[in-house]
C-alpha cells in the first residue's frame, strides 16, 4: 500500500488541514453538499487556491465526494484548466485562437520559447515563469493577445511580448502602460473622416 | 414581486435616468477593459465628482458596443442623441466630459460618424441592450423592457402557447447546427418525466468567436429570462448555465444577475406571483472544446470527463441524470425574450424565409474594424466585410472568410455575394456555426490554415472513438508534411481518404466536422496544396520549406519495424 | 418480449424489441468485428468497427449502440463499410507499438484476429510510435501501454462487475492512457483487489499475467459470462 495512513477521512496531513487556502475547498464541498457532480467545481476552487492539484488534495476530494480516485484523476487530466504540477511564480499566456493565429501569434510563441528557453506549457527552470498557450480568449478584436499574470495585453509583436514578459519577471508585476501610449494602428481608418 | 411591481420598477428606473441631463456610457466588456476602459471610467467618475456634477451627469459601465478593435469606447447620450467615441484615453475622457458640460465639441477628439456603417448597418435584437445598460444593475434591464415577456407568458400564456410562439418565429439554434428551436422545445415538453432541466450552452470554444461571451457579459438577464421562459414552456424547475472557464467576467456577471433576479422574485419560487418555480445554477467549464457538444456538456455538468455518448436517445428524451433536458445555445436563449415579447410574426419578418431573425457575428482577422455585429440573416458576406467591416486594411486583397471555427470552412472571394444564412452557407461547403467570421487576406496560406484547425481538433479530441482520436493526428501529420514541402501527391490522396473516414464514422460532432476545414480549403484552394507538394512553394510566404526535405515516413517506419519508439508530440 | 422484423442484407429477420442491432445481426450468424463491445459490460461505441448502414440515416451507425427497430433496412458489409473498417484497424495499429512477433498475446489477440479477417496486411499511415512504458509493479499482472487500444473493457469490468473502479483513463485524445487510482503504479493501488477480471477481458496483450511467454497469454472472456450468470441466479447463496 502506498499511503497506509490514507484510510480514513481524518488522515489529512496536518499541514494541509491547517492551510488557510484549504478552507475555500472545504467551503465549496459543503456548499455543494458533497454531491459527486460537484467534482469539477471543487477542483476549480482547489486549483485556484493552491495553483495546482496535489495527490493529497485529489485524494481528499475523492473521499469527501465519495467518487473513485481514478475518476478524480481522469477528470483532472481531461480538462486543460487543471494542473498537477506547481506553476511558476508568474504566468505568460499567448492566445493561439484563429484571429490571433491569422495575425501571427505563432511567431510570438516561438520568440518567447526562445527567450526563456522553455517549451509552451512548461515552467522555467528557476520557477519564475510558466509559459503557455490558450485557444481563444474572446478578445479577437485585440489580436494577437498575450496575458501576463491575468492582465490582457493586445496588439502584440514578438518584440513587445518578449519585452513585457521580461518586465513581468524582473519587476514582479505586469507593466501597466499609460493608456495614452497604447499603440495605434496606422493606415487607412475605414469610415472615419 | 408581481407584474405591477415590475412595471413600477421599470417606471422608477426610467424616471431616475431621465433625471440626468446626460448619460456617459463606457464599454466594460473584456476587450475594452483590457484596452484601458477601467482607467477611462475612473477618470470620468473623478471628473464628475470634482465638478459636482453627480446630479446632472451619470457615468455607467455597460456591455459591448461593437467595434472592439477601436476600444475603449465611450458613448454619450444627451437630449436623445448618441455620440460614440473610439480609443478613448483618460486625457480624451476629460475632454469629452468638458464638452458635455460646455455643450461644445471636444477640441481634439472626434467621434465616430453617426452613419458609420459598422454602427448604422446593424439590426440589434439580441444585442439590443448591449452597450447601453449596466449589466450589473437589474433595474436597467427592467427599464429597457426586461422580464416583461416572462411576466406576460406566466400570466397570459400556457406553456403550449410559448412553445407555439417559438415554433412560429422560425428561430433556429444559434450554436451551429440550426435545429429548429420550437421543435426542440416541443420534444422536451412532450417527453415524459417528473424532473426536467434547461441548459444554456455558454461553452463557446470556437477560436475566433466571442458572441456568447459578449452576450453573457453585456446583458446577462436576457439569457436568464430566455431560460426561465424555456423552463416554463417545457415544465422544468432547474436550469444550468455552462460557462466556458476562460470567461471569468461573464461568470461573475451571471452570478450577480442570478442573485439579483432571485432577490427580486424574478427567479426562484413562485416567479412573478405565479405558480412557476425556477432556479438557475452556474457550472464552469474547465477547458475542453468537446464540451460544446451537448452530450459531453451534460457529462461535464455531472462532474465527469467530457466525453460524448451515442444519440439517440437525445437529451430531450434522456439527458442530465437520465431526465429530459433542453439544451440551447446562449444566443438562442437571448433571442427568446424578443420572440415572446414582440411576437413570432415580428421576429419571422426579419431575415430570409428559411433562416429567420438576426445573427450575431464576431468579425475578426484582417479587417479594418473588428468587433461584434448583429445583422439580419441573409446579409451577404460582401456587405459584412466591405461595408460594415470597412474592408481589408493596408490595401491588401480579400482571400477568404473562415466561418464556423474548426467545424466550418472557408468562403473564397468568388462567393463574397453569398447571403449568410444556414442553407446558403451549407451549399458552399461551410456552416454558419456559432458566428465566428475570420477574414483572411493574401498573407494567409490555406494548407497552413487547415493544419492550424486540425492541430486544434487533434488536441481537443476526447479520445473516445478511434477514427477521431487517431485519424485527426494522422491528418495533421499529413498536413504538416504538405506545409513543410515533404509530401507527395499520394499523401494528398491519403488525406482525402481520412477526411471521409473521420467525417463519416466518428462518434460526435467534433470528429464528424473535423475534416471540414481541410475539405473546404481543398475545394477552393487545391492549387495551393499542389503548389506546396509539386513546386515546394508557399505563395503566401507563411510556410518554411526546407532546402532538403527531411526523411519521410519510410525512414521512421523502418525504425518502427526495428522496434525503436519515436517521440509523440 | 415483442418480436420485431427487420431486413438485414436483403433478408427478412426477426429480433426482440430492446435488442441492439449487433445482437440481432450476430444471432443470425453474420459476423461483425468489434473490439470495445463485450457481452456483460455496458456499451461504449468507441471502436466504430461494427458500423452498419441503416436506410434513412445520413451516416453509418455503430450496431452496438443502435437499438433494433421494426422495419429497419440494414446493410452490414458494403464495400464502403469494409473499407472504413480496414482503415480504422490500420489507425489502431499505427497508434501504439504493436510488435506482434514479441507479444504475449500473439495468436490469441482480438486486434490481430480482426486485422487478419479484414485482410489488413500493412499499415499505410505514419506510425505514431509513442514512448510509452510497461507497468510491472503488480505482483501477478502486467500492463503494457504499447498494446493498449483504449477499448476501456478493463475500466468497465472493474467498475461494473468488480465494483471498485481502479482503472480509468487519464488525459484525452491520442494522449489517453489507462491508469490506476491517482495514476499510482498498479501494484501500489489502494483499490485494486487483484481479481484479474481486467486481464481476462483485455482484447490484446496490454494486460497480461506475469510470466507468460510470447504467445502464451490466452484470455478467458467467458469468465465474465459465468460470473454474471452466477450472480443472476444467486448461485453462491446458501
PDB file of N, CA and C in Angstrom, chain B residues 46-84:
ATOM      1  N   UNK B  46     -14.126  60.603 -11.520  1.00  0.00           N
ATOM      2  CA  UNK B  46     -13.397  61.632 -10.774  1.00  0.00           C
ATOM      3  C   UNK B  46     -13.820  63.014 -11.231  1.00  0.00           C
ATOM      4  N   UNK B  47     -13.829  63.192 -12.562  1.00  0.00           N
ATOM      5  CA  UNK B  47     -14.189  64.492 -13.145  1.00  0.00           C
ATOM      6  C   UNK B  47     -15.587  64.909 -12.732  1.00  0.00           C
ATOM      7  N   UNK B  48     -16.497  63.968 -12.739  1.00  0.00           N
ATOM      8  CA  UNK B  48     -17.882  64.277 -12.372  1.00  0.00           C
ATOM      9  C   UNK B  48     -17.959  64.669 -10.903  1.00  0.00           C
ATOM     10  N   UNK B  49     -17.235  63.924 -10.066  1.00  0.00           N
ATOM     11  CA  UNK B  49     -17.245  64.227  -8.636  1.00  0.00           C
ATOM     12  C   UNK B  49     -16.610  65.585  -8.368  1.00  0.00           C
ATOM     13  N   UNK B  50     -15.448  65.841  -9.030  1.00  0.00           N
ATOM     14  CA  UNK B  50     -14.751  67.118  -8.813  1.00  0.00           C
ATOM     15  C   UNK B  50     -15.611  68.291  -9.240  1.00  0.00           C
ATOM     16  N   UNK B  51     -16.305  68.130 -10.341  1.00  0.00           N
ATOM     17  CA  UNK B  51     -17.121  69.232 -10.845  1.00  0.00           C
ATOM     18  C   UNK B  51     -18.480  69.335 -10.160  1.00  0.00           C
ATOM     19  N   UNK B  52     -18.745  68.467  -9.214  1.00  0.00           N
ATOM     20  CA  UNK B  52     -20.035  68.490  -8.529  1.00  0.00           C
ATOM     21  C   UNK B  52     -21.192  68.238  -9.490  1.00  0.00           C
ATOM     22  N   UNK B  53     -20.948  67.311 -10.439  1.00  0.00           N
ATOM     23  CA  UNK B  53     -21.950  67.102 -11.493  1.00  0.00           C
ATOM     24  C   UNK B  53     -22.786  65.848 -11.281  1.00  0.00           C
ATOM     25  N   UNK B  54     -22.692  65.281 -10.074  1.00  0.00           N
ATOM     26  CA  UNK B  54     -23.358  63.994  -9.813  1.00  0.00           C
ATOM     27  C   UNK B  54     -24.839  63.993 -10.151  1.00  0.00           C
ATOM     28  N   UNK B  55     -25.482  65.097  -9.962  1.00  0.00           N
ATOM     29  CA  UNK B  55     -26.926  65.151 -10.186  1.00  0.00           C
ATOM     30  C   UNK B  55     -27.264  65.328 -11.663  1.00  0.00           C
ATOM     31  N   UNK B  56     -26.278  65.785 -12.426  1.00  0.00           N
ATOM     32  CA  UNK B  56     -26.545  66.104 -13.833  1.00  0.00           C
ATOM     33  C   UNK B  56     -26.090  65.014 -14.793  1.00  0.00           C
ATOM     34  N   UNK B  57     -24.909  64.483 -14.494  1.00  0.00           N
ATOM     35  CA  UNK B  57     -24.312  63.536 -15.426  1.00  0.00           C
ATOM     36  C   UNK B  57     -24.124  62.183 -14.751  1.00  0.00           C
ATOM     37  N   UNK B  58     -24.526  61.149 -15.466  1.00  0.00           N
ATOM     38  CA  UNK B  58     -24.374  59.803 -14.940  1.00  0.00           C
ATOM     39  C   UNK B  58     -23.335  59.057 -15.766  1.00  0.00           C
ATOM     40  N   UNK B  59     -22.396  58.437 -15.088  1.00  0.00           N
ATOM     41  CA  UNK B  59     -21.450  57.609 -15.832  1.00  0.00           C
ATOM     42  C   UNK B  59     -21.764  56.144 -15.547  1.00  0.00           C
ATOM     43  N   UNK B  60     -21.810  55.360 -16.601  1.00  0.00           N
ATOM     44  CA  UNK B  60     -22.245  53.971 -16.480  1.00  0.00           C
ATOM     45  C   UNK B  60     -21.260  53.027 -17.170  1.00  0.00           C
ATOM     46  N   UNK B  61     -20.966  51.926 -16.514  1.00  0.00           N
ATOM     47  CA  UNK B  61     -20.191  50.872 -17.174  1.00  0.00           C
ATOM     48  C   UNK B  61     -21.175  49.934 -17.847  1.00  0.00           C
ATOM     49  N   UNK B  62     -21.075  49.808 -19.162  1.00  0.00           N
ATOM     50  CA  UNK B  62     -22.036  48.970 -19.891  1.00  0.00           C
ATOM     51  C   UNK B  62     -21.335  47.779 -20.516  1.00  0.00           C
ATOM     52  N   UNK B  63     -22.098  47.006 -21.270  1.00  0.00           N
ATOM     53  CA  UNK B  63     -21.525  45.888 -22.018  1.00  0.00           C
ATOM     54  C   UNK B  63     -21.002  46.352 -23.362  1.00  0.00           C
ATOM     55  N   UNK B  64     -20.819  45.388 -24.250  1.00  0.00           N
ATOM     56  CA  UNK B  64     -20.127  45.609 -25.512  1.00  0.00           C
ATOM     57  C   UNK B  64     -20.889  46.525 -26.470  1.00  0.00           C
ATOM     58  N   UNK B  65     -20.169  47.462 -27.074  1.00  0.00           N
ATOM     59  CA  UNK B  65     -20.781  48.375 -28.041  1.00  0.00           C
ATOM     60  C   UNK B  65     -20.536  47.936 -29.468  1.00  0.00           C
ATOM     61  N   UNK B  66     -19.614  47.036 -29.683  1.00  0.00           N
ATOM     62  CA  UNK B  66     -19.419  46.505 -31.032  1.00  0.00           C
ATOM     63  C   UNK B  66     -18.024  46.587 -31.585  1.00  0.00           C
ATOM     64  N   UNK B  67     -17.556  47.798 -31.947  1.00  0.00           N
ATOM     65  CA  UNK B  67     -16.256  47.864 -32.642  1.00  0.00           C
ATOM     66  C   UNK B  67     -15.072  47.651 -31.697  1.00  0.00           C
ATOM     67  N   UNK B  68     -14.886  46.404 -31.258  1.00  0.00           N
ATOM     68  CA  UNK B  68     -13.922  46.086 -30.210  1.00  0.00           C
ATOM     69  C   UNK B  68     -12.488  46.514 -30.530  1.00  0.00           C
ATOM     70  N   UNK B  69     -12.123  46.498 -31.825  1.00  0.00           N
ATOM     71  CA  UNK B  69     -10.741  46.844 -32.135  1.00  0.00           C
ATOM     72  C   UNK B  69     -10.506  48.340 -31.949  1.00  0.00           C
ATOM     73  N   UNK B  70     -11.561  49.116 -31.755  1.00  0.00           N
ATOM     74  CA  UNK B  70     -11.410  50.558 -31.580  1.00  0.00           C
ATOM     75  C   UNK B  70     -11.560  50.985 -30.127  1.00  0.00           C
ATOM     76  N   UNK B  71     -11.554  50.041 -29.218  1.00  0.00           N
ATOM     77  CA  UNK B  71     -11.768  50.363 -27.817  1.00  0.00           C
ATOM     78  C   UNK B  71     -10.609  51.102 -27.185  1.00  0.00           C
ATOM     79  N   UNK B  72     -10.777  51.690 -26.008  1.00  0.00           N
ATOM     80  CA  UNK B  72     -12.021  51.743 -25.240  1.00  0.00           C
ATOM     81  C   UNK B  72     -13.043  52.686 -25.882  1.00  0.00           C
ATOM     82  N   UNK B  73     -14.305  52.269 -25.823  1.00  0.00           N
ATOM     83  CA  UNK B  73     -15.373  53.043 -26.446  1.00  0.00           C
ATOM     84  C   UNK B  73     -16.193  53.774 -25.392  1.00  0.00           C
ATOM     85  N   UNK B  74     -16.575  54.981 -25.734  1.00  0.00           N
ATOM     86  CA  UNK B  74     -17.424  55.772 -24.834  1.00  0.00           C
ATOM     87  C   UNK B  74     -18.596  56.304 -25.635  1.00  0.00           C
ATOM     88  N   UNK B  75     -19.789  56.169 -25.065  1.00  0.00           N
ATOM     89  CA  UNK B  75     -20.984  56.648 -25.765  1.00  0.00           C
ATOM     90  C   UNK B  75     -21.638  57.718 -24.897  1.00  0.00           C
ATOM     91  N   UNK B  76     -21.932  58.866 -25.505  1.00  0.00           N
ATOM     92  CA  UNK B  76     -22.565  59.954 -24.758  1.00  0.00           C
ATOM     93  C   UNK B  76     -23.992  60.115 -25.252  1.00  0.00           C
ATOM     94  N   UNK B  77     -24.938  60.042 -24.350  1.00  0.00           N
ATOM     95  CA  UNK B  77     -26.333  60.232 -24.738  1.00  0.00           C
ATOM     96  C   UNK B  77     -26.877  61.459 -24.026  1.00  0.00           C
ATOM     97  N   UNK B  78     -27.227  62.474 -24.807  1.00  0.00           N
ATOM     98  CA  UNK B  78     -27.895  63.628 -24.197  1.00  0.00           C
ATOM     99  C   UNK B  78     -28.905  64.184 -25.185  1.00  0.00           C
ATOM    100  N   UNK B  79     -29.967  64.652 -24.678  1.00  0.00           N
ATOM    101  CA  UNK B  79     -31.094  65.170 -25.463  1.00  0.00           C
ATOM    102  C   UNK B  79     -31.447  64.228 -26.617  1.00  0.00           C
ATOM    103  N   UNK B  80     -31.526  62.976 -26.293  1.00  0.00           N
ATOM    104  CA  UNK B  80     -31.979  61.996 -27.281  1.00  0.00           C
ATOM    105  C   UNK B  80     -30.977  61.652 -28.363  1.00  0.00           C
ATOM    106  N   UNK B  81     -29.802  62.260 -28.311  1.00  0.00           N
ATOM    107  CA  UNK B  81     -28.808  61.958 -29.340  1.00  0.00           C
ATOM    108  C   UNK B  81     -27.648  61.155 -28.740  1.00  0.00           C
ATOM    109  N   UNK B  82     -27.075  60.290 -29.572  1.00  0.00           N
ATOM    110  CA  UNK B  82     -25.961  59.478 -29.098  1.00  0.00           C
ATOM    111  C   UNK B  82     -24.717  59.729 -29.924  1.00  0.00           C
ATOM    112  N   UNK B  83     -23.588  59.910 -29.237  1.00  0.00           N
ATOM    113  CA  UNK B  83     -22.314  60.070 -29.932  1.00  0.00           C
ATOM    114  C   UNK B  83     -21.350  59.024 -29.384  1.00  0.00           C
ATOM    115  N   UNK B  84     -20.634  58.333 -30.279  1.00  0.00           N
ATOM    116  CA  UNK B  84     -19.682  57.313 -29.843  1.00  0.00           C
ATOM    117  C   UNK B  84     -18.260  57.780 -30.104  1.00  0.00           C
TER     118      UNK B  84
END
